[in-house]
Amino acid sequence: MDISDNLSVESKTLKVNVYTSLVALSVLLVSWIVMSQSLKLKAFGKKIDKIPGPFSIPILGTLVLIIIPRSEILEVIIRWTRKFKDGCFRLWLLNEPVIFISSPDHVQKILGSKEHLEKAALYQVLKPLIGNGLITADVPSWKAHRRLLINSVNGKMVNIFMGVCNQTLHTFHDILSKESSIVNFNEQPTQQTNLHPFINRLAFDIICETIFGISKETLKNSSTYYLEISHKNKTVMSNRWFSPWLRWNWVWAVHPLKRYEEDINAATQELFDYGHDTSSETMLWASFMLGNHPELQDKVHDEMKEIFGDNRTPEITLDDLSRMTYLDQCIKETLRVYPSVPLLLEEGEHDVELEPDLIIPARVRVRSCLLHSSNSPEPSVYKNQRNFDPERFAADKIADIHPYGYCPFSLGPRNCIGKSLEKF
């Protein structure tokens, strides 16, 4: 074997050794990264699991949420708010922790903090539906948009809208008069009427004409298109919120519900941005509760009779609205028991100490459960909190309510800009 052959063998051996060393270093580096992340995740998991919560297992998370139907999730959450101290508990959606809080003191520390202005990343699944608006925007965009809109949605603007509202309400009255005898307070109803489609179209027509200046007249033509869009909207949101795997765009792209987005996008600005859905839901729940409490309905009727006399189709004014004190109490109590948005979602950049032994780590999603005030095992906010009692919002009693014990429009810097239009 000559010298050239020896050099060739040595060169090949050197290359093999270099490749082996690189592979070994790569394996070591990957192993170190995996072990480092595993230790961090383990430490993070232990930190989260110091907060009590339902049974969960690694990777899969809280199994109950995977097993039960979507329609039962909210009821399960309510049961957990009753079970765990102060309604505070943690659960896992796959490997993502979510902390639920309910105590007004805890809610105040989250919603009232300027360190929790950033919306949780989970809101990003809404962007294909509603764009980069106040709900989904990052802090700089939110501040800019809010400054533009805040002067357009306030109590002073109601006076401009009263004419449209009166006209639509008269149409609403005429249609219900034909559909049922429920508008006749002097007689017993002769048939049942589903109010949902009528109230939904009422709210939609008012929103369209007051905010957009366009007349849809869905009450007159009995259109169900936007009701169907609303249902699709809720279906998409609930599935993507409570099924973490559907938040991966590549999974969502092949999911059957993906086709709903095209339908929703065509109407989303009209349907979602300005509270059509929340307004109609509040009116429906208020009608439902008053219907189940005829003695309270009689009080509302007496108040209307005192203001309008026997006129069934009056032209309502701002002064009339200010005199509807008992109706206002009924609306507030409805929103307490059935808030339009029962769960608020925030995400902070820093650890938050709710109690000396209860700390929420940074970048963890925090849900404020607004249903706690009507489901708590302890009357920490309201007496007889499971009773529908508008009197708790009477002028001489409302001061006794915790500042963050009633927040159907959220509170703090990122509260709802439509709060001033509550009675309207």
Coordinates of C-alpha atoms in Angstrom, one line a residue:
M1 CA 0.0 0.0 0.0
D2 CA 1.6 3.3 -1.0
I3 CA 1.5 6.6 0.7
S4 CA -1.5 7.9 -1.3
D5 CA -3.6 4.9 -0.3
N6 CA -2.8 5.6 3.4
L7 CA -3.7 9.2 3.0
S8 CA -7.0 8.3 1.4
V9 CA -7.9 5.9 4.2
E10 CA -7.0 8.4 6.9
S11 CA -9.0 11.1 5.1
K12 CA -12.1 8.8 5.0
T13 CA -11.6 7.9 8.6
L14 CA -11.4 11.6 9.6
K15 CA -14.6 12.4 7.7
V16 CA -16.4 9.6 9.4
N17 CA -15.2 10.8 12.8
V18 CA -16.2 14.4 12.0
Y19 CA -19.7 13.3 10.9
T20 CA -20.0 11.1 13.9
S21 CA -19.0 13.9 16.2
L22 CA -21.5 16.3 14.5
V23 CA -24.3 13.8 14.9
A24 CA -23.4 13.1 18.5
L25 CA -23.3 16.9 19.2
S26 CA -26.6 17.4 17.5
V27 CA -28.2 14.6 19.5
L28 CA -26.7 16.0 22.7
L29 CA -28.0 19.5 21.8
V30 CA -31.5 18.3 20.9
S31 CA -31.5 16.2 24.1
W32 CA -30.4 19.1 26.2
I33 CA -33.1 21.4 24.6
V34 CA -35.8 18.7 25.1
M35 CA -34.7 18.0 28.7
S36 CA -34.5 21.7 29.5
Q37 CA -38.0 22.4 28.1
S38 CA -39.3 19.3 29.8
L39 CA -38.0 20.6 33.2
K40 CA -39.4 24.0 32.5
L41 CA -42.8 22.6 31.5
K42 CA -42.7 20.3 34.6
A43 CA -41.9 23.3 36.9
F44 CA -44.6 25.4 35.1
G45 CA -47.1 22.5 35.4
K46 CA -46.4 22.2 39.1
K47 CA -46.9 26.0 39.5
I48 CA -50.2 25.8 37.7
D49 CA -51.4 22.7 39.6
K50 CA -51.0 24.5 42.9
I51 CA -54.3 25.9 42.0
P52 CA -57.0 23.4 42.6
G53 CA -59.0 22.0 39.7
P54 CA -60.7 19.0 38.1
F55 CA -58.8 15.8 37.3
S56 CA -56.4 16.3 34.4
I57 CA -53.7 14.1 32.8
P58 CA -50.6 15.1 30.8
I59 CA -51.1 16.0 27.1
L60 CA -54.8 15.2 27.0
G61 CA -55.6 17.8 29.8
T62 CA -59.0 17.9 31.6
L63 CA -60.7 14.8 30.2
V64 CA -64.3 15.9 31.1
L65 CA -64.1 18.7 28.5
I66 CA -63.2 16.2 25.8
I67 CA -66.0 13.8 26.7
I68 CA -69.0 15.9 27.3
P69 CA -71.1 17.6 24.6
R70 CA -70.4 21.3 23.8
S71 CA -73.9 22.2 25.1
E72 CA -73.0 21.0 28.6
I73 CA -69.6 22.7 29.0
L74 CA -71.0 25.9 30.6
E75 CA -73.1 24.0 33.1
V76 CA -70.0 22.0 34.1
I77 CA -68.0 25.2 34.6
I78 CA -70.8 26.5 36.8
R79 CA -70.6 23.4 38.9
W80 CA -66.9 23.9 39.3
T81 CA -67.3 27.5 40.4
R82 CA -69.6 26.2 43.2
K83 CA -67.2 23.4 44.2
F84 CA -63.8 25.2 44.4
K85 CA -63.1 28.0 47.0
D86 CA -64.0 31.5 45.7
G87 CA -64.9 29.9 42.3
C88 CA -61.2 29.8 41.4
F89 CA -59.9 26.7 39.7
R90 CA -57.6 25.6 36.9
L91 CA -58.1 23.2 34.0
W92 CA -56.0 22.1 31.1
L93 CA -57.0 22.2 27.4
L94 CA -54.5 19.7 26.1
N95 CA -51.2 21.2 27.3
E96 CA -52.6 24.8 27.7
P97 CA -53.6 25.9 31.2
V98 CA -56.6 28.1 31.8
I99 CA -57.4 29.7 35.2
F100 CA -61.0 30.5 36.1
I101 CA -61.8 33.2 38.6
S102 CA -65.1 34.3 40.0
S103 CA -64.6 36.3 43.2
P104 CA -65.2 40.0 42.7
D105 CA -61.9 40.7 44.5
H106 CA -60.0 38.4 42.1
V107 CA -61.9 39.8 39.1
Q108 CA -60.9 43.3 40.1
K109 CA -57.2 42.4 40.2
I110 CA -57.4 41.1 36.6
L111 CA -59.9 43.4 34.8
G112 CA -58.9 46.5 36.8
S113 CA -55.2 46.0 36.0
K114 CA -53.4 48.0 33.3
E115 CA -51.1 45.0 33.0
H116 CA -53.9 42.9 31.6
L117 CA -54.8 45.0 28.5
E118 CA -53.6 42.4 26.1
K119 CA -56.3 40.0 25.0
A120 CA -55.5 36.3 25.2
A121 CA -54.1 34.6 22.1
L122 CA -57.3 32.5 22.0
Y123 CA -59.1 35.6 20.6
Q124 CA -57.0 35.2 17.4
V125 CA -59.4 32.5 16.3
L126 CA -62.1 35.2 16.0
K127 CA -60.1 37.3 13.5
P128 CA -61.3 35.4 10.4
L129 CA -64.8 36.1 11.6
I130 CA -64.7 39.7 12.8
G131 CA -61.4 41.1 11.7
N132 CA -59.0 43.1 13.8
G133 CA -61.6 45.1 15.8
L134 CA -61.8 46.2 19.5
I135 CA -62.3 42.6 20.7
T136 CA -59.3 41.1 18.9
A137 CA -56.9 44.0 18.4
D138 CA -53.5 44.3 20.1
V139 CA -53.1 47.1 22.6
P140 CA -51.9 49.9 20.2
S141 CA -54.6 49.1 17.7
W142 CA -57.2 48.9 20.4
K143 CA -56.3 52.3 21.8
A144 CA -56.5 53.9 18.4
H145 CA -59.8 52.3 17.4
R146 CA -61.4 53.0 20.8
R147 CA -60.6 56.8 20.6
L148 CA -62.3 56.9 17.2
L149 CA -65.5 55.0 18.3
I150 CA -66.0 56.1 21.9
N151 CA -67.6 59.4 20.9
S152 CA -69.9 57.7 18.5
V153 CA -71.4 55.3 21.0
N154 CA -72.7 57.2 24.1
G155 CA -75.8 58.2 25.8
K156 CA -76.0 61.5 24.0
M157 CA -76.3 59.8 20.6
V158 CA -79.5 58.0 21.8
N159 CA -81.5 61.1 21.1
I160 CA -80.6 61.0 17.4
F161 CA -81.7 57.3 17.2
M162 CA -85.0 57.6 18.9
G163 CA -87.0 58.2 15.8
V164 CA -85.7 55.0 14.1
C165 CA -86.3 53.1 17.3
N166 CA -89.8 54.2 17.6
Q167 CA -90.6 53.4 14.0
T168 CA -89.1 49.9 14.4
L169 CA -90.9 49.3 17.7
H170 CA -94.2 50.2 16.1
T171 CA -93.6 47.6 13.4
F172 CA -92.6 45.1 16.1
H173 CA -95.9 45.8 18.0
D174 CA -98.0 45.5 14.8
I175 CA -96.5 42.1 13.9
L176 CA -96.9 40.7 17.4
S177 CA -100.5 41.9 17.5
K178 CA -101.1 39.8 14.4
E179 CA -99.2 36.8 15.7
S180 CA -100.5 36.5 19.2
S181 CA -102.7 38.0 21.9
I182 CA -99.7 38.5 24.2
V183 CA -99.8 42.2 23.7
N184 CA -103.3 42.4 25.3
F185 CA -102.7 42.8 29.0
N186 CA -106.4 42.5 29.8
E187 CA -106.8 39.0 28.4
Q188 CA -105.2 35.6 28.9
P189 CA -103.0 34.5 26.0
T190 CA -104.8 32.2 23.5
Q191 CA -101.7 30.8 22.0
Q192 CA -97.9 30.6 22.5
T193 CA -95.5 32.6 20.4
N194 CA -91.8 32.1 20.0
L195 CA -90.3 35.6 20.6
H196 CA -86.8 34.7 19.6
P197 CA -87.0 35.4 15.8
F198 CA -89.0 38.6 16.4
I199 CA -86.7 40.1 19.0
N200 CA -83.7 39.0 17.1
R201 CA -84.9 40.8 13.9
L202 CA -86.0 43.8 16.0
A203 CA -82.5 44.3 17.4
F204 CA -80.9 43.7 14.0
D205 CA -83.1 46.3 12.2
I206 CA -82.4 48.9 14.9
I207 CA -78.6 48.2 14.8
C208 CA -78.5 48.4 11.0
E209 CA -80.3 51.6 10.7
T210 CA -78.8 53.5 13.6
I211 CA -75.2 52.4 13.2
F212 CA -75.0 51.8 9.4
G213 CA -77.8 54.0 8.1
I214 CA -79.2 51.1 6.1
S215 CA -82.7 49.7 6.3
K216 CA -82.9 45.9 6.2
E217 CA -86.5 45.6 7.4
T218 CA -86.1 41.9 8.4
L219 CA -89.2 42.3 10.7
K220 CA -91.4 43.0 7.8
N221 CA -90.0 40.4 5.4
S222 CA -89.5 37.7 8.1
S223 CA -86.0 37.1 7.0
T224 CA -84.2 34.3 8.8
Y225 CA -80.8 34.7 7.0
Y226 CA -79.1 36.6 9.9
L227 CA -80.5 34.2 12.5
E228 CA -78.8 31.4 10.6
I229 CA -75.6 33.4 10.4
S230 CA -75.7 34.0 14.2
H231 CA -76.1 30.3 14.8
K232 CA -73.2 29.5 12.5
N233 CA -71.1 32.1 14.2
K234 CA -71.7 30.6 17.7
T235 CA -71.0 27.1 16.4
V236 CA -67.6 28.1 14.9
M237 CA -66.5 30.0 18.0
S238 CA -67.5 27.4 20.6
N239 CA -65.8 24.6 18.6
R240 CA -62.6 26.5 18.1
W241 CA -62.5 27.8 21.7
F242 CA -63.1 24.5 23.4
S243 CA -61.3 22.2 21.0
P244 CA -57.6 23.3 21.1
W245 CA -56.7 21.1 18.1
L246 CA -59.1 23.2 15.9
R247 CA -57.0 26.3 16.6
W248 CA -54.2 24.8 14.4
N249 CA -55.0 26.4 11.0
W250 CA -53.9 23.3 9.1
V251 CA -56.5 21.2 11.0
W252 CA -59.2 23.8 10.8
A253 CA -58.6 24.1 7.0
V254 CA -60.0 20.6 6.5
H255 CA -62.7 20.7 9.1
P256 CA -66.4 20.6 7.9
L257 CA -67.2 23.8 9.9
K258 CA -64.5 25.8 7.9
R259 CA -67.1 26.3 5.1
Y260 CA -69.2 28.3 7.6
E261 CA -66.6 31.1 7.7
E262 CA -67.4 32.1 4.1
D263 CA -71.1 32.6 5.0
I264 CA -70.2 34.4 8.2
N265 CA -67.7 36.8 6.6
A266 CA -70.3 38.0 4.2
A267 CA -72.4 39.4 7.1
T268 CA -70.1 39.6 10.1
Q269 CA -69.7 43.4 10.3
E270 CA -73.5 43.9 10.3
L271 CA -74.1 40.9 12.6
F272 CA -71.4 41.0 15.2
D273 CA -69.5 44.3 15.6
Y274 CA -72.2 46.4 17.2
G275 CA -73.9 44.1 19.6
H276 CA -76.9 42.8 17.7
D277 CA -76.6 39.4 19.2
T278 CA -76.0 40.4 22.8
S279 CA -78.9 43.0 22.6
S280 CA -81.4 40.5 21.4
E281 CA -80.3 37.8 23.9
T282 CA -80.7 40.3 26.8
M283 CA -84.2 41.2 25.6
L284 CA -85.1 37.5 25.3
W285 CA -83.9 36.6 28.8
A286 CA -85.6 39.7 30.3
S287 CA -88.9 38.7 28.6
F288 CA -88.4 35.1 29.8
M289 CA -87.8 36.1 33.4
L290 CA -90.7 38.6 33.5
G291 CA -92.9 35.9 32.0
N292 CA -91.9 33.6 34.8
H293 CA -92.5 36.2 37.5
P294 CA -95.9 37.8 36.6
E295 CA -95.9 39.9 39.8
L296 CA -92.8 41.6 38.5
Q297 CA -94.2 41.9 35.0
D298 CA -97.2 43.7 36.5
K299 CA -94.9 46.2 38.1
V300 CA -93.3 46.9 34.8
H301 CA -96.7 47.2 33.2
D302 CA -97.8 49.7 35.9
E303 CA -94.7 51.7 35.3
M304 CA -95.4 51.9 31.6
K305 CA -99.0 52.8 32.2
E306 CA -97.9 55.6 34.6
I307 CA -95.6 57.0 31.9
F308 CA -97.7 56.5 28.7
G309 CA -101.2 56.1 30.0
D310 CA -103.4 53.9 27.7
N311 CA -101.3 54.7 24.6
R312 CA -99.9 51.4 23.3
T313 CA -97.8 52.9 20.6
P314 CA -96.2 56.1 22.1
E315 CA -93.3 58.0 20.7
I316 CA -90.7 57.2 23.4
T317 CA -88.4 60.0 24.4
L318 CA -85.2 60.2 26.5
D319 CA -87.2 61.6 29.4
D320 CA -89.5 58.6 29.2
L321 CA -86.4 56.3 29.3
S322 CA -85.1 58.1 32.4
R323 CA -88.4 57.4 34.2
M324 CA -88.3 53.6 33.5
T325 CA -86.5 52.9 36.8
Y326 CA -88.1 49.6 37.6
L327 CA -87.6 48.3 34.0
D328 CA -83.9 49.4 34.3
Q329 CA -83.7 47.3 37.5
C330 CA -85.2 44.3 35.7
I331 CA -82.6 44.7 32.9
K332 CA -79.7 44.9 35.3
E333 CA -81.0 41.8 37.2
T334 CA -81.3 39.9 33.9
L335 CA -77.7 40.8 33.0
R336 CA -76.6 39.6 36.4
V337 CA -78.3 36.2 36.1
Y338 CA -77.7 35.8 32.3
P339 CA -74.8 38.0 31.3
S340 CA -74.4 38.5 27.5
V341 CA -70.8 37.3 27.7
P342 CA -70.6 34.9 30.6
L343 CA -66.8 34.3 30.4
L344 CA -64.2 37.0 29.9
L345 CA -60.7 36.0 28.7
E346 CA -57.5 37.9 29.6
E347 CA -53.8 37.3 29.6
G348 CA -51.2 39.2 31.6
E349 CA -47.5 39.8 31.0
H350 CA -46.6 39.4 34.7
D351 CA -47.5 37.1 37.6
V352 CA -50.6 38.2 39.5
E353 CA -51.0 37.5 43.2
L354 CA -54.7 36.9 43.9
E355 CA -54.0 35.7 47.4
P356 CA -50.7 35.0 49.3
D357 CA -50.9 31.4 48.3
L358 CA -52.7 31.9 45.0
I359 CA -50.5 33.2 42.1
I360 CA -51.4 33.2 38.4
P361 CA -48.2 33.0 36.3
A362 CA -47.5 35.4 33.4
R363 CA -48.9 34.5 29.9
V364 CA -51.5 32.2 31.4
R365 CA -55.1 32.6 30.2
V366 CA -57.5 33.8 32.8
R367 CA -61.3 33.5 32.4
S368 CA -63.5 35.6 34.6
C369 CA -66.8 33.7 35.2
L370 CA -69.5 36.3 35.5
L371 CA -72.1 33.6 36.3
H372 CA -70.6 33.1 39.8
S373 CA -72.7 35.9 41.3
S374 CA -75.9 33.9 40.7
N375 CA -74.4 30.4 41.3
S376 CA -72.0 30.8 44.3
P377 CA -72.6 28.5 47.2
E378 CA -71.8 31.5 49.5
P379 CA -73.7 34.8 49.2
S380 CA -70.4 36.8 48.9
V381 CA -71.9 39.4 46.6
Y382 CA -75.7 39.2 46.7
K383 CA -78.2 37.9 49.2
N384 CA -80.4 35.2 47.8
Q385 CA -78.3 35.3 44.6
R386 CA -80.2 32.6 42.9
N387 CA -83.5 34.5 43.1
F388 CA -84.5 36.9 40.4
D389 CA -84.9 40.1 42.4
P390 CA -84.7 43.5 40.6
E391 CA -85.0 45.3 43.9
R392 CA -81.3 44.6 44.6
F393 CA -80.6 47.3 42.0
A394 CA -82.9 49.9 43.7
A395 CA -81.2 53.2 44.3
D396 CA -80.9 52.7 48.0
K397 CA -79.4 49.2 47.7
I398 CA -77.1 49.3 44.6
A399 CA -74.3 50.9 46.6
D400 CA -74.0 47.6 48.6
I401 CA -72.9 45.7 45.6
H402 CA -69.1 45.1 45.1
P403 CA -67.8 47.3 42.3
Y404 CA -66.7 44.2 40.4
G405 CA -69.7 42.1 41.5
Y406 CA -71.7 43.3 38.5
C407 CA -69.8 43.6 35.3
P408 CA -71.9 42.3 32.3
F409 CA -70.1 44.8 30.1
S410 CA -66.7 43.9 31.6
L411 CA -64.9 46.6 33.6
G412 CA -61.5 48.2 33.6
P413 CA -59.7 49.8 30.7
R414 CA -61.0 47.4 28.1
N415 CA -64.7 47.5 29.0
C416 CA -67.5 47.5 26.4
I417 CA -67.9 50.9 24.8
G418 CA -71.7 50.3 24.5
K419 CA -72.1 50.3 28.3
S420 CA -73.8 53.7 28.3
L421 CA -76.5 52.3 26.0
E422 CA -77.6 49.6 28.4
K423 CA -81.2 50.8 29.0
F424 CA -81.5 51.9 25.3

